[in-house]
Amino acid sequence: MTRQRALIADILQSSAGHLTADEIFRAARARMPSLARGTVYRNLKLMEAAGEIARLELPAGPDRYDRTPAPHGHLYCVVCGALRDIPQSTLQPQLEAAIGAPVLGYQLTVRYVCPACRPE
Ligand SMILES: [Zn+2]
Ligand SMILES: [Zn+2]
């Protein structure tokens, strides 16, 4: 693992877990000023291909990278764009029972209005 890749992994692990490539680049360059944007983007693709991280496509805005590669769902606030993990659910075993085969992955994005954006 290169130093650059280790740095990117550390940034994702120590964040709330769902960063855009640009956020990762800015955090990484703050710690390694010589780092090029293309290096960060290339490493993110490699890490995604290796199954170390996951890439999330959202209803709006740029993709975000997830430190948790195991399949899990997300809550997406349509007002502020905040993204949270859905706590460990029984969805995967239910899907596997329904289709009679192991689930390799899925994308579940639940759109809602988060508590901070809900009117009193
Ligand atoms: Zn919100
Ligand atoms: Zn997640």
Coordinates of N, CA and C and ligand atoms in Angstrom, one line a residue:
M1 N 0.8 -1.2 0.0 CA 0.0 0.0 0.0 C 0.9 1.3 0.0
T2 N 0.6 2.2 -0.9 CA 1.4 3.4 -0.9 C 1.0 4.3 0.2
R3 N 1.9 5.3 0.5 CA 1.6 6.3 1.5 C 0.3 7.1 1.2
Q4 N 0.1 7.4 -0.1 CA -1.0 8.1 -0.5 C -2.3 7.3 -0.2
R5 N -2.3 6.0 -0.5 CA -3.4 5.2 -0.3 C -3.7 5.0 1.2
A6 N -2.7 4.9 2.0 CA -2.9 4.8 3.4 C -3.5 6.1 4.0
L7 N -3.0 7.2 3.5 CA -3.6 8.5 3.9 C -5.1 8.6 3.6
I8 N -5.4 8.2 2.4 CA -6.8 8.3 2.0 C -7.7 7.4 2.9
A9 N -7.2 6.2 3.1 CA -7.9 5.2 4.0 C -8.1 5.8 5.4
D10 N -7.1 6.5 5.9 CA -7.1 7.1 7.2 C -8.2 8.2 7.3
I11 N -8.2 9.0 6.2 CA -9.2 10.1 6.2 C -10.6 9.6 6.2
L12 N -10.8 8.5 5.4 CA -12.2 8.0 5.3 C -12.5 7.3 6.7
Q13 N -11.6 6.6 7.3 CA -11.9 5.9 8.5 C -12.2 6.9 9.7
S14 N -11.5 8.1 9.6 CA -11.7 9.0 10.8 C -12.8 10.0 10.5
S15 N -13.5 9.9 9.4 CA -14.6 10.8 9.1 C -15.9 10.2 9.4
A16 N -17.0 10.9 9.2 CA -18.3 10.3 9.4 C -18.6 9.2 8.4
G17 N -17.7 9.1 7.4 CA -17.8 7.9 6.6 C -18.3 8.1 5.2
H18 N -18.8 9.3 4.8 CA -19.4 9.5 3.5 C -18.9 10.8 2.9
L19 N -17.7 10.8 2.2 CA -17.1 12.0 1.7 C -17.1 12.0 0.2
T20 N -17.2 13.2 -0.4 CA -17.0 13.3 -1.9 C -15.5 13.2 -2.1
A21 N -15.2 12.8 -3.4 CA -13.8 12.8 -3.8 C -13.1 14.1 -3.6
D22 N -13.8 15.2 -3.8 CA -13.2 16.5 -3.6 C -12.9 16.8 -2.1
E23 N -13.8 16.4 -1.2 CA -13.5 16.5 0.2 C -12.3 15.7 0.7
I24 N -12.2 14.5 0.1 CA -11.1 13.6 0.5 C -9.8 14.3 0.0
F25 N -9.9 14.8 -1.3 CA -8.7 15.4 -1.8 C -8.2 16.6 -1.0
R26 N -9.2 17.5 -0.5 CA -8.8 18.6 0.3 C -8.2 18.2 1.6
A27 N -8.8 17.2 2.2 CA -8.3 16.7 3.5 C -6.9 16.1 3.4
A28 N -6.7 15.4 2.3 CA -5.5 14.7 2.1 C -4.4 15.7 1.8
R29 N -4.7 16.7 1.0 CA -3.6 17.7 0.6 C -3.2 18.5 1.8
A30 N -4.1 18.7 2.8 CA -3.8 19.4 4.0 C -2.7 18.7 4.7
R31 N -2.6 17.4 4.6 CA -1.6 16.6 5.3 C -0.5 16.2 4.4
M32 N -0.6 16.3 3.1 CA 0.4 15.9 2.1 C 0.4 16.9 1.0
P33 N 1.0 18.1 1.2 CA 0.8 19.2 0.2 C 1.2 18.9 -1.2
S34 N 2.1 17.9 -1.4 CA 2.5 17.6 -2.8 C 1.5 16.7 -3.5
L35 N 0.5 16.3 -2.9 CA -0.5 15.4 -3.4 C -1.3 16.0 -4.6
A36 N -1.4 15.3 -5.7 CA -2.1 15.7 -6.9 C -3.5 15.2 -6.8
R37 N -4.4 16.0 -7.4 CA -5.8 15.6 -7.4 C -6.0 14.2 -8.1
G38 N -5.3 14.0 -9.3 CA -5.4 12.8 -10.0 C -5.0 11.6 -9.2
T39 N -4.0 11.7 -8.4 CA -3.5 10.6 -7.5 C -4.6 10.2 -6.6
V40 N -5.3 11.2 -6.0 CA -6.4 10.8 -5.1 C -7.5 10.1 -5.8
Y41 N -7.9 10.6 -7.0 CA -9.0 10.0 -7.7 C -8.7 8.6 -8.2
R42 N -7.4 8.5 -8.6 CA -7.0 7.1 -9.1 C -7.0 6.1 -7.9
N43 N -6.5 6.6 -6.8 CA -6.5 5.7 -5.6 C -7.9 5.3 -5.2
L44 N -8.8 6.2 -5.2 CA -10.2 5.9 -4.8 C -10.8 4.9 -5.7
K45 N -10.5 5.0 -7.0 CA -11.0 3.9 -8.0 C -10.4 2.6 -7.7
L46 N -9.0 2.6 -7.4 CA -8.4 1.3 -7.0 C -8.9 0.7 -5.8
M47 N -9.2 1.5 -4.7 CA -9.7 1.0 -3.5 C -11.1 0.5 -3.6
E48 N -11.9 1.2 -4.5 CA -13.2 0.7 -4.8 C -13.2 -0.7 -5.4
A49 N -12.3 -0.8 -6.5 CA -12.2 -2.0 -7.2 C -11.7 -3.2 -6.3
A50 N -10.9 -2.8 -5.3 CA -10.4 -3.9 -4.4 C -11.4 -4.2 -3.3
G51 N -12.5 -3.5 -3.2 CA -13.5 -3.8 -2.2 C -13.2 -3.2 -0.9
E52 N -12.3 -2.3 -0.8 CA -11.9 -1.7 0.5 C -12.9 -0.6 0.9
I53 N -13.5 0.1 -0.1 CA -14.4 1.1 0.2 C -15.5 1.0 -0.9
A54 N -16.6 1.7 -0.6 CA -17.8 1.7 -1.6 C -18.0 3.1 -2.1
R55 N -18.6 3.1 -3.3 CA -18.9 4.4 -3.9 C -20.4 4.5 -4.0
L56 N -21.0 5.6 -3.5 CA -22.4 5.8 -3.4 C -22.9 6.8 -4.5
E57 N -23.9 6.4 -5.3 CA -24.5 7.4 -6.2 C -25.8 7.9 -5.5
L58 N -25.9 9.2 -5.5 CA -27.0 9.8 -4.7 C -28.0 10.5 -5.7
P59 N -29.2 10.8 -5.2 CA -30.2 11.4 -6.0 C -29.7 12.8 -6.5
A60 N -28.8 13.4 -5.8 CA -28.3 14.7 -6.3 C -26.9 14.9 -5.8
G61 N -26.1 15.6 -6.5 CA -24.7 15.9 -6.1 C -23.8 14.8 -6.5
P62 N -22.5 15.1 -6.2 CA -21.5 14.1 -6.6 C -21.5 12.8 -5.8
D63 N -20.9 11.7 -6.3 CA -20.8 10.5 -5.6 C -20.1 10.7 -4.3
R64 N -20.4 9.8 -3.3 CA -19.6 9.9 -2.1 C -19.0 8.5 -1.8
Y65 N -17.9 8.5 -1.1 CA -17.1 7.3 -0.8 C -17.4 6.9 0.7
D66 N -17.6 5.6 0.8 CA -18.0 5.0 2.1 C -16.9 4.1 2.6
R67 N -16.6 4.3 3.9 CA -15.5 3.5 4.5 C -16.0 2.1 4.8
T68 N -17.3 1.9 4.7 CA -17.9 0.6 5.0 C -18.3 -0.1 3.7
P69 N -17.5 -1.1 3.2 CA -17.8 -1.7 2.0 C -18.9 -2.7 2.0
A70 N -19.2 -3.3 3.2 CA -20.3 -4.3 3.3 C -21.6 -3.6 3.0
P71 N -22.5 -4.4 2.3 CA -23.8 -3.8 1.9 C -24.5 -3.2 3.1
H72 N -25.0 -2.0 2.9 CA -25.9 -1.4 3.9 C -26.6 -0.3 3.3
G73 N -27.8 0.1 3.9 CA -28.6 1.1 3.3 C -28.2 2.5 3.9
H74 N -28.8 3.5 3.2 CA -28.5 4.9 3.7 C -29.8 5.7 3.8
L75 N -29.8 6.7 4.7 CA -30.8 7.7 4.8 C -30.3 8.9 4.2
Y76 N -31.0 9.5 3.2 CA -30.6 10.7 2.5 C -31.6 11.8 2.8
C77 N -31.1 12.9 3.4 CA -32.0 14.1 3.6 C -32.1 14.9 2.3
V78 N -33.4 15.0 1.8 CA -33.6 15.7 0.6 C -33.4 17.3 0.8
V79 N -33.4 17.7 2.0 CA -33.3 19.2 2.2 C -31.8 19.6 2.3
C80 N -31.0 18.9 3.2 CA -29.6 19.3 3.4 C -28.6 18.4 2.8
G81 N -29.0 17.2 2.3 CA -28.1 16.3 1.7 C -27.3 15.4 2.7
A82 N -27.7 15.5 4.0 CA -27.0 14.7 5.0 C -27.2 13.2 4.7
L83 N -26.2 12.4 4.9 CA -26.2 11.0 4.6 C -25.9 10.2 5.8
R84 N -26.7 9.3 6.2 CA -26.4 8.5 7.4 C -26.6 7.0 7.0
D85 N -25.9 6.1 7.7 CA -26.1 4.7 7.6 C -27.4 4.3 8.2
I86 N -28.1 3.4 7.6 CA -29.2 2.8 8.3 C -28.6 1.7 9.2
P87 N -29.0 1.7 10.5 CA -28.4 0.7 11.4 C -28.6 -0.7 10.9
Q88 N -27.7 -1.6 11.2 CA -27.7 -3.0 10.8 C -29.1 -3.5 10.7
S89 N -29.5 -3.9 9.5 CA -30.9 -4.4 9.3 C -30.9 -5.9 8.9
T90 N -32.1 -6.4 8.9 CA -32.3 -7.8 8.5 C -32.6 -7.9 7.0
L91 N -32.3 -6.8 6.3 CA -32.7 -6.8 4.9 C -31.9 -7.9 4.1
Q92 N -30.6 -8.0 4.3 CA -29.9 -9.0 3.5 C -30.4 -10.4 3.7
P93 N -30.5 -10.9 4.9 CA -31.1 -12.3 5.0 C -32.5 -12.4 4.4
Q94 N -33.3 -11.4 4.5 CA -34.6 -11.4 3.9 C -34.5 -11.5 2.4
L95 N -33.6 -10.7 1.8 CA -33.4 -10.8 0.3 C -32.9 -12.1 -0.1
E96 N -32.0 -12.7 0.7 CA -31.4 -14.0 0.3 C -32.5 -15.1 0.4
A97 N -33.3 -15.0 1.4 CA -34.4 -16.0 1.5 C -35.4 -15.8 0.3
A98 N -35.6 -14.6 -0.1 CA -36.6 -14.4 -1.2 C -36.0 -14.8 -2.5
I99 N -34.8 -14.6 -2.8 CA -34.2 -15.0 -4.1 C -33.5 -16.3 -4.1
G100 N -33.3 -16.9 -2.9 CA -32.6 -18.2 -2.9 C -31.2 -18.2 -3.3
A101 N -30.5 -17.1 -3.1 CA -29.1 -17.0 -3.5 C -28.4 -16.0 -2.6
P102 N -27.1 -16.1 -2.5 CA -26.4 -15.1 -1.7 C -26.5 -13.7 -2.3
V103 N -26.6 -12.7 -1.5 CA -26.6 -11.3 -2.0 C -25.2 -10.8 -2.0
L104 N -24.7 -10.4 -3.2 CA -23.3 -9.9 -3.2 C -23.3 -8.4 -2.9
G105 N -24.3 -7.7 -3.2 CA -24.4 -6.2 -2.9 C -25.7 -5.7 -3.2
Y106 N -26.0 -4.5 -2.7 CA -27.2 -3.8 -3.1 C -27.0 -2.3 -2.8
Q107 N -27.8 -1.5 -3.4 CA -27.8 0.0 -3.1 C -29.2 0.3 -2.6
L108 N -29.3 0.9 -1.4 CA -30.6 1.3 -0.9 C -30.4 2.7 -0.4
T109 N -31.1 3.7 -1.0 CA -31.0 5.0 -0.5 C -32.4 5.5 -0.2
V110 N -32.7 5.7 1.1 CA -34.0 6.1 1.5 C -34.0 7.6 1.6
R111 N -34.9 8.3 0.8 CA -35.0 9.7 0.9 C -36.0 10.1 2.0
Y112 N -35.5 11.1 2.8 CA -36.4 11.5 3.9 C -36.0 13.0 4.3
V113 N -36.6 13.5 5.3 CA -36.2 14.8 5.8 C -35.6 14.6 7.2
C114 N -34.4 14.9 7.4 CA -33.7 14.6 8.7 C -34.2 15.4 9.8
P115 N -34.0 15.0 11.1 CA -34.6 15.7 12.2 C -34.2 17.1 12.3
A116 N -33.0 17.5 11.9 CA -32.5 18.9 11.9 C -33.3 19.8 10.9
C117 N -33.8 19.2 9.8 CA -34.5 19.9 8.8 C -36.0 19.9 8.9
R118 N -36.5 19.1 9.9 CA -38.0 19.0 10.1 C -38.5 20.2 10.9
P119 N -39.6 20.8 10.4 CA -40.1 21.9 11.1 C -40.7 21.4 12.5
E120 N -40.6 22.3 13.5 CA -41.1 21.9 14.8 C -42.6 21.6 14.7
Ligands
ZN1 ZN -31.5 17.6 6.6
ZN2 ZN -22.6 4.1 4.6

